mmCIF file of C-alpha atoms and ligand atoms in Angstrom:
data_model
loop_
_atom_site.group_PDB
_atom_site.id
_atom_site.type_symbol
_atom_site.label_atom_id
_atom_site.label_comp_id
_atom_site.label_asym_id
_atom_site.label_seq_id
_atom_site.Cartn_x
_atom_site.Cartn_y
_atom_site.Cartn_z
ATOM 1 C CA MET A 24 -16.496 -15.754 0.221
ATOM 2 C CA ARG A 25 -13.496 -18.071 0.105
ATOM 3 C CA LEU A 26 -9.804 -17.859 -0.741
ATOM 4 C CA SER A 27 -8.526 -18.878 -4.143
ATOM 5 C CA GLU A 28 -6.795 -22.275 -4.043
ATOM 6 C CA HIS A 29 -3.498 -20.810 -5.276
ATOM 7 C CA PRO A 30 -1.993 -17.417 -4.561
ATOM 8 C CA LEU A 31 -2.339 -14.716 -7.178
ATOM 9 C CA ILE A 32 1.094 -13.501 -6.081
ATOM 10 C CA THR A 33 3.373 -15.870 -4.172
ATOM 11 C CA ARG A 34 5.513 -14.865 -1.212
ATOM 12 C CA GLU A 35 8.599 -15.537 -3.349
ATOM 13 C CA ALA A 36 7.387 -13.180 -6.084
ATOM 14 C CA ILE A 37 6.617 -10.535 -3.466
ATOM 15 C CA ALA A 38 10.114 -10.835 -1.985
ATOM 16 C CA VAL A 39 11.764 -10.509 -5.401
ATOM 17 C CA ARG A 40 9.692 -7.460 -6.306
ATOM 18 C CA VAL A 41 10.192 -5.793 -2.915
ATOM 19 C CA ALA A 42 13.968 -6.167 -3.376
ATOM 20 C CA GLU A 43 13.729 -4.562 -6.829
ATOM 21 C CA LEU A 44 11.663 -1.664 -5.510
ATOM 22 C CA ALA A 45 14.117 -1.198 -2.647
ATOM 23 C CA ARG A 46 17.026 -0.920 -5.098
ATOM 24 C CA GLN A 47 15.076 1.687 -7.082
ATOM 25 C CA LEU A 48 14.293 3.681 -3.929
ATOM 26 C CA ASP A 49 17.936 3.436 -2.806
ATOM 27 C CA ALA A 50 19.009 4.976 -6.093
ATOM 28 C CA ASP A 51 16.292 7.635 -6.241
ATOM 29 C CA PHE A 52 16.527 8.731 -2.593
ATOM 30 C CA ALA A 53 20.288 8.487 -2.003
ATOM 31 C CA GLY A 54 21.370 11.321 0.270
ATOM 32 C CA THR A 55 17.843 12.383 1.264
ATOM 33 C CA GLU A 56 16.963 10.473 4.478
ATOM 34 C CA PRO A 57 13.498 9.572 3.179
ATOM 35 C CA VAL A 58 10.484 9.065 5.428
ATOM 36 C CA LEU A 59 8.437 5.976 4.656
ATOM 37 C CA VAL A 60 4.870 6.768 5.679
ATOM 38 C CA GLY A 61 3.068 3.447 5.749
ATOM 39 C CA VAL A 62 -0.693 3.408 5.472
ATOM 40 C CA LEU A 63 -2.176 1.159 8.131
ATOM 41 C CA LYS A 64 -3.242 -1.390 8.346
ATOM 42 C CA GLY A 65 -2.834 -2.774 4.836
ATOM 43 C CA ALA A 66 0.750 -1.663 4.225
ATOM 44 C CA LEU A 67 2.209 -2.955 7.486
ATOM 45 C CA HIS A 68 4.173 -5.893 6.032
ATOM 46 C CA PHE A 69 5.068 -4.043 2.831
ATOM 47 C CA THR A 70 6.453 -1.045 4.737
ATOM 48 C CA SER A 71 8.469 -3.271 7.046
ATOM 49 C CA ASP A 72 9.839 -5.485 4.250
ATOM 50 C CA LEU A 73 10.660 -2.472 2.076
ATOM 51 C CA ALA A 74 12.527 -0.690 4.880
ATOM 52 C CA ARG A 75 14.560 -3.817 5.584
ATOM 53 C CA ALA A 76 15.342 -4.383 1.908
ATOM 54 C CA MET A 77 16.554 -0.810 1.421
ATOM 55 C CA GLN A 78 20.233 -0.107 1.928
ATOM 56 C CA ILE A 79 19.767 3.553 2.807
ATOM 57 C CA ASP A 80 18.368 4.466 6.183
ATOM 58 C CA SER A 81 14.741 5.545 6.244
ATOM 59 C CA GLN A 82 12.546 6.992 8.946
ATOM 60 C CA ILE A 83 9.409 4.890 9.412
ATOM 61 C CA GLU A 84 6.075 6.482 10.284
ATOM 62 C CA PHE A 85 2.487 5.364 9.974
ATOM 63 C CA LEU A 86 -0.924 6.887 9.535
ATOM 64 C CA SER A 87 -4.180 5.020 9.185
ATOM 65 C CA ALA A 88 -6.892 5.164 6.601
ATOM 66 C CA GLN A 89 -10.073 3.198 6.233
ATOM 67 C CA SER A 90 -12.596 3.199 3.429
ATOM 68 C CA TYR A 91 -13.631 -0.379 2.738
ATOM 69 C CA VAL A 92 -16.586 -2.244 4.173
ATOM 70 C CA ASP A 93 -16.892 -5.824 2.866
ATOM 71 C CA THR A 94 -15.498 -5.706 -0.662
ATOM 72 C CA GLU A 95 -16.760 -2.249 -1.544
ATOM 73 C CA SER A 96 -15.199 1.133 -1.014
ATOM 74 C CA SER A 97 -17.511 3.019 1.340
ATOM 75 C CA GLY A 98 -16.824 6.217 -0.556
ATOM 76 C CA SER A 99 -15.723 8.149 2.484
ATOM 77 C CA VAL A 100 -12.170 7.889 3.734
ATOM 78 C CA THR A 101 -11.369 8.156 7.438
ATOM 79 C CA LEU A 102 -7.822 9.302 8.183
ATOM 80 C CA ARG A 103 -5.969 9.169 11.473
ATOM 81 C CA GLU A 104 -2.673 10.975 11.339
ATOM 82 C CA ASP A 105 -2.109 11.660 15.019
ATOM 83 C CA GLY A 106 1.421 10.688 15.886
ATOM 84 C CA LEU A 107 2.716 11.693 12.475
ATOM 85 C CA PRO A 108 5.712 14.027 12.929
ATOM 86 C CA ASP A 109 6.256 17.245 11.027
ATOM 87 C CA LEU A 110 7.191 16.245 7.477
ATOM 88 C CA SER A 111 8.057 19.697 6.185
ATOM 89 C CA GLY A 112 11.113 19.691 3.960
ATOM 90 C CA ARG A 113 11.345 15.874 3.996
ATOM 91 C CA ALA A 114 11.448 13.389 1.153
ATOM 92 C CA VAL A 115 8.235 11.497 1.859
ATOM 93 C CA ILE A 116 7.259 8.162 0.368
ATOM 94 C CA LEU A 117 3.658 7.143 1.022
ATOM 95 C CA VAL A 118 3.607 3.367 1.212
ATOM 96 C CA GLU A 119 0.240 1.916 0.219
ATOM 97 C CA ASP A 120 -1.092 -1.618 0.000
ATOM 98 C CA ILE A 121 -3.273 -1.040 -3.050
ATOM 99 C CA LEU A 122 -4.483 1.781 -5.246
ATOM 100 C CA ASP A 123 -8.034 1.131 -6.382
ATOM 101 C CA THR A 124 -10.380 4.080 -7.038
ATOM 102 C CA GLY A 125 -7.638 6.436 -5.856
ATOM 103 C CA ARG A 126 -9.839 8.140 -3.254
ATOM 104 C CA THR A 127 -7.726 7.041 -0.300
ATOM 105 C CA ALA A 128 -4.490 8.092 -1.986
ATOM 106 C CA ALA A 129 -6.005 11.478 -2.905
ATOM 107 C CA ARG A 130 -6.933 12.139 0.741
ATOM 108 C CA LEU A 131 -3.520 10.977 1.941
ATOM 109 C CA LEU A 132 -1.655 13.119 -0.565
ATOM 110 C CA GLU A 133 -3.689 16.133 0.479
ATOM 111 C CA ALA A 134 -3.000 15.491 4.173
ATOM 112 C CA VAL A 135 0.752 14.979 3.725
ATOM 113 C CA GLN A 136 1.093 17.814 1.211
ATOM 114 C CA ALA A 137 -0.233 20.149 3.927
ATOM 115 C CA HIS A 138 3.020 19.478 5.828
ATOM 116 C CA GLY A 139 5.066 20.973 2.999
ATOM 117 C CA PRO A 140 7.340 18.004 2.234
ATOM 118 C CA ALA A 141 10.309 18.555 -0.113
ATOM 119 C CA THR A 142 9.059 15.690 -2.284
ATOM 120 C CA LEU A 143 6.093 13.341 -2.057
ATOM 121 C CA ARG A 144 5.913 10.021 -3.882
ATOM 122 C CA ILE A 145 3.547 7.052 -3.775
ATOM 123 C CA CYS A 146 4.853 3.499 -3.573
ATOM 124 C CA THR A 147 2.113 0.886 -3.755
ATOM 125 C CA LEU A 148 2.390 -2.870 -3.576
ATOM 126 C CA LEU A 149 -0.598 -3.353 -5.867
ATOM 127 C CA ASP A 150 -2.206 -1.200 -8.499
ATOM 128 C CA LYS A 151 -5.763 -1.968 -9.641
ATOM 129 C CA PRO A 152 -6.219 0.688 -12.357
ATOM 130 C CA ALA A 153 -9.565 -0.656 -13.661
ATOM 131 C CA ARG A 154 -11.725 1.386 -11.294
ATOM 132 C CA ARG A 155 -9.582 4.496 -10.938
ATOM 133 C CA GLY A 156 -11.859 7.527 -10.855
ATOM 134 C CA LEU A 157 -9.164 10.083 -10.064
ATOM 135 C CA PRO A 158 -6.073 11.144 -12.008
ATOM 136 C CA ILE A 159 -3.648 9.542 -9.542
ATOM 137 C CA GLU A 160 -0.797 7.320 -10.607
ATOM 138 C CA PRO A 161 1.681 5.609 -8.283
ATOM 139 C CA ASP A 162 5.358 6.481 -8.702
ATOM 140 C CA TYR A 163 6.423 2.964 -7.704
ATOM 141 C CA THR A 164 4.266 -0.134 -8.228
ATOM 142 C CA GLY A 165 4.887 -3.687 -7.110
ATOM 143 C CA PHE A 166 2.311 -5.427 -9.262
ATOM 144 C CA THR A 167 -0.508 -4.255 -11.513
ATOM 145 C CA ILE A 168 -3.525 -6.537 -11.159
ATOM 146 C CA ASP A 169 -6.939 -6.975 -12.755
ATOM 147 C CA ASP A 170 -10.088 -5.961 -10.926
ATOM 148 C CA HIS A 171 -10.092 -8.768 -8.327
ATOM 149 C CA PHE A 172 -10.692 -8.373 -4.633
ATOM 150 C CA VAL A 173 -7.466 -9.577 -3.052
ATOM 151 C CA VAL A 174 -6.373 -10.411 0.493
ATOM 152 C CA GLY A 175 -3.187 -11.395 2.284
ATOM 153 C CA TYR A 176 0.223 -9.792 2.926
ATOM 154 C CA GLY A 177 -1.555 -7.037 4.847
ATOM 155 C CA LEU A 178 -4.726 -6.782 2.786
ATOM 156 C CA ASP A 179 -7.949 -7.726 4.515
ATOM 157 C CA TYR A 180 -11.548 -8.693 4.039
ATOM 158 C CA ASN A 181 -13.341 -7.249 7.089
ATOM 159 C CA GLN A 182 -10.057 -7.437 9.059
ATOM 160 C CA ARG A 183 -9.352 -11.069 8.151
ATOM 161 C CA TYR A 184 -6.441 -12.607 6.195
ATOM 162 C CA ARG A 185 -3.868 -9.854 6.805
ATOM 163 C CA GLY A 186 -1.376 -12.385 8.143
ATOM 164 C CA LEU A 187 -1.235 -14.534 4.992
ATOM 165 C CA PRO A 188 2.265 -14.430 3.486
ATOM 166 C CA ALA A 189 1.004 -14.340 -0.121
ATOM 167 C CA VAL A 190 -1.747 -12.476 -1.988
ATOM 168 C CA TYR A 191 -4.912 -14.440 -2.803
ATOM 169 C CA THR A 192 -8.108 -13.545 -4.586
ATOM 170 C CA LEU A 193 -11.367 -13.830 -2.718
ATOM 171 C CA GLU A 194 -14.059 -15.667 -4.606
ATOM 172 C CA ALA A 195 -17.812 -16.016 -4.132
ATOM 173 C CA ASP A 196 -18.887 -19.415 -2.724
HETATM 174 P P1 IMP B 219 -9.332 3.333 -2.931
HETATM 175 O O1 IMP B 219 -9.571 4.481 -2.013
HETATM 176 O O2 IMP B 219 -10.566 2.903 -3.651
HETATM 177 O O3 IMP B 219 -8.159 3.535 -3.887
HETATM 178 O O4 IMP B 219 -8.994 2.085 -2.048
HETATM 179 C C1 IMP B 219 -7.811 1.959 -1.407
HETATM 180 C C2 IMP B 219 -7.953 1.161 -0.137
HETATM 181 O O5 IMP B 219 -9.055 0.243 -0.188
HETATM 182 C C3 IMP B 219 -6.722 0.341 0.046
HETATM 183 O O6 IMP B 219 -5.755 1.012 0.822
HETATM 184 C C4 IMP B 219 -7.265 -0.911 0.718
HETATM 185 O O7 IMP B 219 -7.271 -0.754 2.115
HETATM 186 C C5 IMP B 219 -8.682 -1.039 0.226
HETATM 187 N N1 IMP B 219 -8.779 -1.978 -0.925
HETATM 188 C C6 IMP B 219 -8.948 -1.682 -2.230
HETATM 189 N N2 IMP B 219 -8.986 -2.788 -2.983
HETATM 190 C C7 IMP B 219 -8.808 -3.825 -2.131
HETATM 191 C C8 IMP B 219 -8.724 -5.248 -2.310
HETATM 192 O O8 IMP B 219 -8.796 -5.817 -3.411
HETATM 193 N N3 IMP B 219 -8.541 -5.977 -1.175
HETATM 194 C C9 IMP B 219 -8.432 -5.428 0.071
HETATM 195 N N4 IMP B 219 -8.490 -4.109 0.281
HETATM 196 C C10 IMP B 219 -8.688 -3.312 -0.817
HETATM 197 MG MG1 MG B 220 -8.343 -2.008 3.882
#
């Protein structure tokens, strides 16, 4: 597998879109002290950039989820939510790198819903609706993309490429 020669989404386009999403979240969550719950590891840069682009103060928390091996969803989702504080009564925004089949998001929603948050929304950098098997739609989406396997800006292929500043597609050699 190798990286596409040009980014699918440039770092400039990401920055512009993150700023737009931040303005939307500022408006929608004014007066609520929202909790951004970033999903590690893929959403690490997105969560950080979003929090810094938002004008309102947000609490930042993380949980971790893993389902992919190589370029295929393994079908089972492993969650680690130790360290997550009590989210009851809070305005929670789950910050995801990408929504693909929707299985990870479904598990995350279930886990956070068990806390009894006041509101629970999903904000995803990327939405890949082509393979969605579950009736889950993000509330906030950075970019909707075709069914490519993508890496960079937090997204990995077997733990590689997360540090790239832009999003690239991964292509067969
Ligand atoms: P889902 O459970 O099928 O929706 O997959 C969601 C998770 O799989 C994401 O949080 C990513 O970690 C991973 N994933 C899905 N598609 C891609 C991709 O194109 N590149 C890298 N990781 C992906
Ligand atoms: Mg991943």
